[in-house]
PDB file of C-alpha atoms in Angstrom:
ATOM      1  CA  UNK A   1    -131.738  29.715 -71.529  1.00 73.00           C
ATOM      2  CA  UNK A   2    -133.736  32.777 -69.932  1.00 76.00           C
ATOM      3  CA  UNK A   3    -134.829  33.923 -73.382  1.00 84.00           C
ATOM      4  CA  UNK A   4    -136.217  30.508 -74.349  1.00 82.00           C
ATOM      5  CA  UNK A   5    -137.864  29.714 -71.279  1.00 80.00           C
ATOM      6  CA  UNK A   6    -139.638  33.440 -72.148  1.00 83.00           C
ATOM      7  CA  UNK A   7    -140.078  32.400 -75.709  1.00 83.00           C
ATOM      8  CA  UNK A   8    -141.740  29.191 -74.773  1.00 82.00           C
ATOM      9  CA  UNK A   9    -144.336  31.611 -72.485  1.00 86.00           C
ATOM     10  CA  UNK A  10    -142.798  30.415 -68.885  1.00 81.00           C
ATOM     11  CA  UNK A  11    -143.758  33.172 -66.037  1.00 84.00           C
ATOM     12  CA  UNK A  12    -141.010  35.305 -64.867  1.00 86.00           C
ATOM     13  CA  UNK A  13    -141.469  33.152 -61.508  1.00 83.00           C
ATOM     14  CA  UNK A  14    -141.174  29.876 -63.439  1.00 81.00           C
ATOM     15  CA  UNK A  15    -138.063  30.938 -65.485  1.00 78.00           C
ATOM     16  CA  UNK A  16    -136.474  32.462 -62.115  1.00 81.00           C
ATOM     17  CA  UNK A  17    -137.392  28.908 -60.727  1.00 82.00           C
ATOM     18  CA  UNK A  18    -135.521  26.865 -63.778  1.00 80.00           C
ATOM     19  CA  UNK A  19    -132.611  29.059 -64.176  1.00 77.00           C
ATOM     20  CA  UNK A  20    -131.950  28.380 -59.875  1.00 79.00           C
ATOM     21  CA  UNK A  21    -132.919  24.620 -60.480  1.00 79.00           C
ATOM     22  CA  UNK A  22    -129.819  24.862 -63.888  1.00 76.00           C
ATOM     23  CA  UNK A  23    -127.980  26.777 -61.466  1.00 72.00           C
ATOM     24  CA  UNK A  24    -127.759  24.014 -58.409  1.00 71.00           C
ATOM     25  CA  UNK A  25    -127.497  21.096 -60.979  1.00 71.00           C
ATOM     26  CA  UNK A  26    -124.246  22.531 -62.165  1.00 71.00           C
ATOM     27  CA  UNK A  27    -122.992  23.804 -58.877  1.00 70.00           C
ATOM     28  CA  UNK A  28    -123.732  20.116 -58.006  1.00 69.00           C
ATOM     29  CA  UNK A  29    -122.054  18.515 -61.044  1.00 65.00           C
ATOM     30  CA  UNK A  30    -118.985  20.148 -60.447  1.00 69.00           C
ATOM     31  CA  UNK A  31    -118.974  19.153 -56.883  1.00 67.00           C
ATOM     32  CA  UNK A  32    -119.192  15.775 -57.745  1.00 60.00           C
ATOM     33  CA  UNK A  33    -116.244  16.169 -60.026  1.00 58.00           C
ATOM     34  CA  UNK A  34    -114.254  17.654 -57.465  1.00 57.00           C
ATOM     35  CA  UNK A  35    -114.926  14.688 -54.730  1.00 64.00           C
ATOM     36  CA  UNK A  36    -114.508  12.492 -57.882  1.00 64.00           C
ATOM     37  CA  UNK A  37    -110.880  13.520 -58.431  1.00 63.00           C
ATOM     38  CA  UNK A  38    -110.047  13.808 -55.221  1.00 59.00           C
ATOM     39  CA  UNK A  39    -111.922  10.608 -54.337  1.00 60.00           C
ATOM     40  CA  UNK A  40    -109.444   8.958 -57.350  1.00 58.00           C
ATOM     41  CA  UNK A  41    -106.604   9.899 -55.943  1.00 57.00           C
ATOM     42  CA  UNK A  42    -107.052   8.812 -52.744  1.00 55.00           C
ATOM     43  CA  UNK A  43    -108.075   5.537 -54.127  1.00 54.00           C
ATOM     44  CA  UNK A  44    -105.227   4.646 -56.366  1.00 56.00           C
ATOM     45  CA  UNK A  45    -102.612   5.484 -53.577  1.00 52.00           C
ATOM     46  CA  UNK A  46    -104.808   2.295 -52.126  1.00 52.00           C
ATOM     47  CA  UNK A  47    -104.300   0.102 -55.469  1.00 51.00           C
ATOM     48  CA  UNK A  48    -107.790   0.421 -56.412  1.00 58.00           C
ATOM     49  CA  UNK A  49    -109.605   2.714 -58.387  1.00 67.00           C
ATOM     50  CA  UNK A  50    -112.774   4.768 -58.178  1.00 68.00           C
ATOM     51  CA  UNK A  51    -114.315   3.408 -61.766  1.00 72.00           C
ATOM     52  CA  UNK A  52    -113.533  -0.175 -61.227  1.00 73.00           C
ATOM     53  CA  UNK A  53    -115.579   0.264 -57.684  1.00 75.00           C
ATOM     54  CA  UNK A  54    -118.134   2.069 -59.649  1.00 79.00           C
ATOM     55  CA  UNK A  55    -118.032  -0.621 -62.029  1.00 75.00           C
ATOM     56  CA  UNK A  56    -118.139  -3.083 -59.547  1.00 75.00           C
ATOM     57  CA  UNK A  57    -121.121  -1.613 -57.382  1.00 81.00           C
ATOM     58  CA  UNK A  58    -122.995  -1.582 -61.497  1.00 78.00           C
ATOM     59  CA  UNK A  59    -122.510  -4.819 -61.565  1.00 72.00           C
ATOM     60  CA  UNK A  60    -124.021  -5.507 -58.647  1.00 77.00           C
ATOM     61  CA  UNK A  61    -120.460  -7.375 -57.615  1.00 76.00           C
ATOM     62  CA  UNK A  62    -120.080  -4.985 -54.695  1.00 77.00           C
ATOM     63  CA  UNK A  63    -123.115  -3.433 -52.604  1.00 84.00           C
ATOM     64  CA  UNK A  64    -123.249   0.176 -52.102  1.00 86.00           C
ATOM     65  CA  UNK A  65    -122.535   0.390 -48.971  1.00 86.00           C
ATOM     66  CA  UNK A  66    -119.171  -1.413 -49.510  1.00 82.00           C
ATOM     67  CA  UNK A  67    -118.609   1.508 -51.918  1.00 82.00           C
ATOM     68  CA  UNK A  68    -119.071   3.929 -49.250  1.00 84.00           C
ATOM     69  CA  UNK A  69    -117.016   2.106 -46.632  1.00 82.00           C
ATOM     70  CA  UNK A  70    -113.830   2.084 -49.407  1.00 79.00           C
ATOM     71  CA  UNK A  71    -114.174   5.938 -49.744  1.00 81.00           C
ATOM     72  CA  UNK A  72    -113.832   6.321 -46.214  1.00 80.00           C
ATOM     73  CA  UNK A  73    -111.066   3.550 -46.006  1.00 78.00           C
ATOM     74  CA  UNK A  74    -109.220   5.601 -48.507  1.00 77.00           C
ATOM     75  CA  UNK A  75    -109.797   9.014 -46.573  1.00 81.00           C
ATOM     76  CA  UNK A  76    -112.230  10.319 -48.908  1.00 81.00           C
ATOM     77  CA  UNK A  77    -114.139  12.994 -46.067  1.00 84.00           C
ATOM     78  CA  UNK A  78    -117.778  12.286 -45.667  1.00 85.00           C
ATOM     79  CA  UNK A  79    -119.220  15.470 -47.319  1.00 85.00           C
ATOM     80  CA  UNK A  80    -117.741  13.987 -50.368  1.00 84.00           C
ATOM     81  CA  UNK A  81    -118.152  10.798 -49.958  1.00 84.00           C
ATOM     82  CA  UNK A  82    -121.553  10.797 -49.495  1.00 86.00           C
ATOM     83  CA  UNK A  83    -122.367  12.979 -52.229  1.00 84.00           C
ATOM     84  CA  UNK A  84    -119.751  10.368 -54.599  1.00 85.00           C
ATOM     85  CA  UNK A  85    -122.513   7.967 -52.934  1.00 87.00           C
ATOM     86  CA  UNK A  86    -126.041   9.658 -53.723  1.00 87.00           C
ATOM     87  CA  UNK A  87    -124.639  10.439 -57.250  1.00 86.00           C
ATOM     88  CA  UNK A  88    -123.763   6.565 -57.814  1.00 87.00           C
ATOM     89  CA  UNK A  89    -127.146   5.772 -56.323  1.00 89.00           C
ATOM     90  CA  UNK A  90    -128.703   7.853 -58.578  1.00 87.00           C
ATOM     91  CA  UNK A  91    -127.161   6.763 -61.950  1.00 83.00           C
ATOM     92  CA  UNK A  92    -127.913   3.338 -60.446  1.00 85.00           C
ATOM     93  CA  UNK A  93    -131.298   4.564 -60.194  1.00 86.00           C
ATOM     94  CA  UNK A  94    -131.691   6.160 -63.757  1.00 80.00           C
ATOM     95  CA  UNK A  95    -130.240   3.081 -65.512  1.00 80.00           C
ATOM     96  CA  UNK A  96    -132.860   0.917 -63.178  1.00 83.00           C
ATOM     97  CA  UNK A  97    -135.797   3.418 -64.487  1.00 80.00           C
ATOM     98  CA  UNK A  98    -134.475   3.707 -68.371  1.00 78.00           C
ATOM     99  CA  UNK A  99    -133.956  -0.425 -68.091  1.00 79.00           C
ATOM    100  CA  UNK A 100    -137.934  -0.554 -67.470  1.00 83.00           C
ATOM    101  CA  UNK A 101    -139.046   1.620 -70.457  1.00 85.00           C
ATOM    102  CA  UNK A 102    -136.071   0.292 -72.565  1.00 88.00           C
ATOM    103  CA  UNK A 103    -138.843  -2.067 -74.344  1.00 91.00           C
ATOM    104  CA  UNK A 104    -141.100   0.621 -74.565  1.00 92.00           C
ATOM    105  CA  UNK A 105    -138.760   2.403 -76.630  1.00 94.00           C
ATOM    106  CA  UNK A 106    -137.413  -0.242 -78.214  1.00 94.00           C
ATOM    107  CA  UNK A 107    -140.853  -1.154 -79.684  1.00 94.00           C
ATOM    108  CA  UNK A 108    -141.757   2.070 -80.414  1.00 95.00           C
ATOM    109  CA  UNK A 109    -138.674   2.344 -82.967  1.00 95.00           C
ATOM    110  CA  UNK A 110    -139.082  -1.129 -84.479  1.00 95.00           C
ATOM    111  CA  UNK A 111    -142.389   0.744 -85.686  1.00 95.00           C
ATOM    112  CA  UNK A 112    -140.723   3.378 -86.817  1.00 95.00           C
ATOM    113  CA  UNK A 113    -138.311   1.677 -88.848  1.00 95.00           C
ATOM    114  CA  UNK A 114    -135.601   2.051 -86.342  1.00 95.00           C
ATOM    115  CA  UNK A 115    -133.471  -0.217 -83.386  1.00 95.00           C
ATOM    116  CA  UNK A 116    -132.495   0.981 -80.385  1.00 95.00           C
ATOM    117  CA  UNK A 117    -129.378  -1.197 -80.180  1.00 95.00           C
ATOM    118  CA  UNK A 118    -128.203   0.854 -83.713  1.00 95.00           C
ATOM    119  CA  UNK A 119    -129.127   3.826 -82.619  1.00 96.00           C
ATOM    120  CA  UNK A 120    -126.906   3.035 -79.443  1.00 96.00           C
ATOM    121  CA  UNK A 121    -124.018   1.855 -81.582  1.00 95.00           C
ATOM    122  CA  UNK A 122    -124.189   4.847 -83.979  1.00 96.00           C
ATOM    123  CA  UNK A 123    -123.731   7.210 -80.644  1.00 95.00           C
ATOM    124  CA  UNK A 124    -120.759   4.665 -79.442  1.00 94.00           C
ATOM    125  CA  UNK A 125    -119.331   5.480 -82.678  1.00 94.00           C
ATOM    126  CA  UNK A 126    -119.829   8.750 -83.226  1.00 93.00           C
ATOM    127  CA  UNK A 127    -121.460   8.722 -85.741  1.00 94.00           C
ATOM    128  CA  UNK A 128    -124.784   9.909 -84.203  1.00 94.00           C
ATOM    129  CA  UNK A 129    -124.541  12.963 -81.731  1.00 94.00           C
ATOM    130  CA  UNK A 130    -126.397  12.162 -78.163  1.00 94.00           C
ATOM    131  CA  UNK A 131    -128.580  14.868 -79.469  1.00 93.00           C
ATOM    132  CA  UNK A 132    -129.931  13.650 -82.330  1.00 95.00           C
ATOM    133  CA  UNK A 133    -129.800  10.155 -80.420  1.00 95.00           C
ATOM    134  CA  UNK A 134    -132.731  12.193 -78.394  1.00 94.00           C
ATOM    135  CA  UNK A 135    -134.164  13.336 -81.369  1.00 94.00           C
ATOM    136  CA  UNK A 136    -134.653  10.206 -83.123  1.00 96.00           C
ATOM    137  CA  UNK A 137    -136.333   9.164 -80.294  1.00 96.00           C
ATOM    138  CA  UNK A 138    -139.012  11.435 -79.817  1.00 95.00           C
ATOM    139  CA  UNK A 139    -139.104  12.015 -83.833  1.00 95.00           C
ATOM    140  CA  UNK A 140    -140.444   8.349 -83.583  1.00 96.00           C
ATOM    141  CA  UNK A 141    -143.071   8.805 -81.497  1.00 95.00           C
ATOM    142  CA  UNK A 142    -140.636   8.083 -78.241  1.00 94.00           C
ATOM    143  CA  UNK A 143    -142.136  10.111 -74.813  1.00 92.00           C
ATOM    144  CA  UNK A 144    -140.111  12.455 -73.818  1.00 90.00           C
ATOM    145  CA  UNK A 145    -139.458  11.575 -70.418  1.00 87.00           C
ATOM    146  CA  UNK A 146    -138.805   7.983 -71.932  1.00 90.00           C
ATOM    147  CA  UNK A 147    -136.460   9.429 -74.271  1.00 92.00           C
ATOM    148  CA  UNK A 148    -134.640  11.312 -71.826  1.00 89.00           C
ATOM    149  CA  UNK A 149    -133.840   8.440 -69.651  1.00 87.00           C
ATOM    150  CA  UNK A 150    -132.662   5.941 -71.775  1.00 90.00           C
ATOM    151  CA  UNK A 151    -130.620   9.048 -73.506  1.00 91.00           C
ATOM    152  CA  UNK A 152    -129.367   9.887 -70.007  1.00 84.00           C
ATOM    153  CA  UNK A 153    -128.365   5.998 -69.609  1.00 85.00           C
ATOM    154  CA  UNK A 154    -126.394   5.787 -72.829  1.00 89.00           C
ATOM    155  CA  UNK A 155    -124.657   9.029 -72.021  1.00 87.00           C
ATOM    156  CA  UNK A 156    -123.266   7.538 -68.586  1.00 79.00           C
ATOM    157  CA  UNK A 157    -122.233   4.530 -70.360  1.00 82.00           C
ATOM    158  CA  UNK A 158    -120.113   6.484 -72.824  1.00 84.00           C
ATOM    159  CA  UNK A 159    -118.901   8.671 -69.574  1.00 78.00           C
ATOM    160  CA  UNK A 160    -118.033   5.415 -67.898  1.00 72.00           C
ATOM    161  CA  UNK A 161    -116.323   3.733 -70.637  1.00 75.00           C
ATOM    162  CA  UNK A 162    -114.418   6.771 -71.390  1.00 72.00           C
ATOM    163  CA  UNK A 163    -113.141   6.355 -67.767  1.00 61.00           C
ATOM    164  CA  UNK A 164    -112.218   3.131 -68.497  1.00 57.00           C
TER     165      UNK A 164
END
């Protein structure tokens, strides 16, 4: 990552800055996996399970709060259940963001000779890599950050329904 961040001609300050930034996002992925496991346990000894709460609070079924209020219930501690909480908030957040430039996108294929909902359904499939989802994207004239989002969106959707 270091040695493309050089080739790209980043500053030794800017790649030191990127690699720490790579660094915390994993330490804080794996957290969340962590409280997410335990979090699942805790749960199902309850009857109810973490996804179909996540589910529910996607929905918009359940409000966020009640969310947090089942961790505790279940005797989730609040280091990880707040984290569990800020993560859901942000995929809520992401999907919310990627949801407003889905047209965007969308019409930004159709020009291109492309659909997003295909595109979508290829990567559902497996027929078409999350990566080259991306690249399709910006190959078409996509933004970047636009790309990213909605490519971010589809990826917790898979995520999810793997879950399920």
């Amino acid at each position: 990552y270091r040695a493309e961040l050089s080739r790209q001609g980043y500053t030794l300050d800017a790649q030191n800055a990127m690699v720490s930034l790579l660094e915390l996002a994993m330490k804080t992925d794996q957290q969340v996996l962590v409280a997410s496991g335990q979090a699942a346990a805790l749960l199902g000894q309850r009857g109810a399970s973490l996804s179909d709460l996540e589910r529910a609070v996607r929905l918009g079924v359940v409000p966020i709060a009640k969310y947090d209020d089942a961790l505790v219930a279940a005797g989730v501690n609040a280091d990880d259940a707040e984290l569990l909480s800020l993560s859901l908030a942000a995929q809520l957040a992401a999907a919310k963001k990627a949801g407003a430039k889905t047209p965007t996108v969308a019409s930004t294929l159709k020009a291109a000779g492309f659909t997003l909902k295909t595109l979508q359904d290829q990567v559902r499939k497996g027929t078409l890599t999350l990566d080259q989802f991306y690249s399709t994207l910006t190959g078409a004239g996509v933004a970047e950050a636009d790309a990213a989002a909605v490519t971010r969106v589809l990826a917790d959707e898979i995520a999810q329904a793997e879950t399920q």
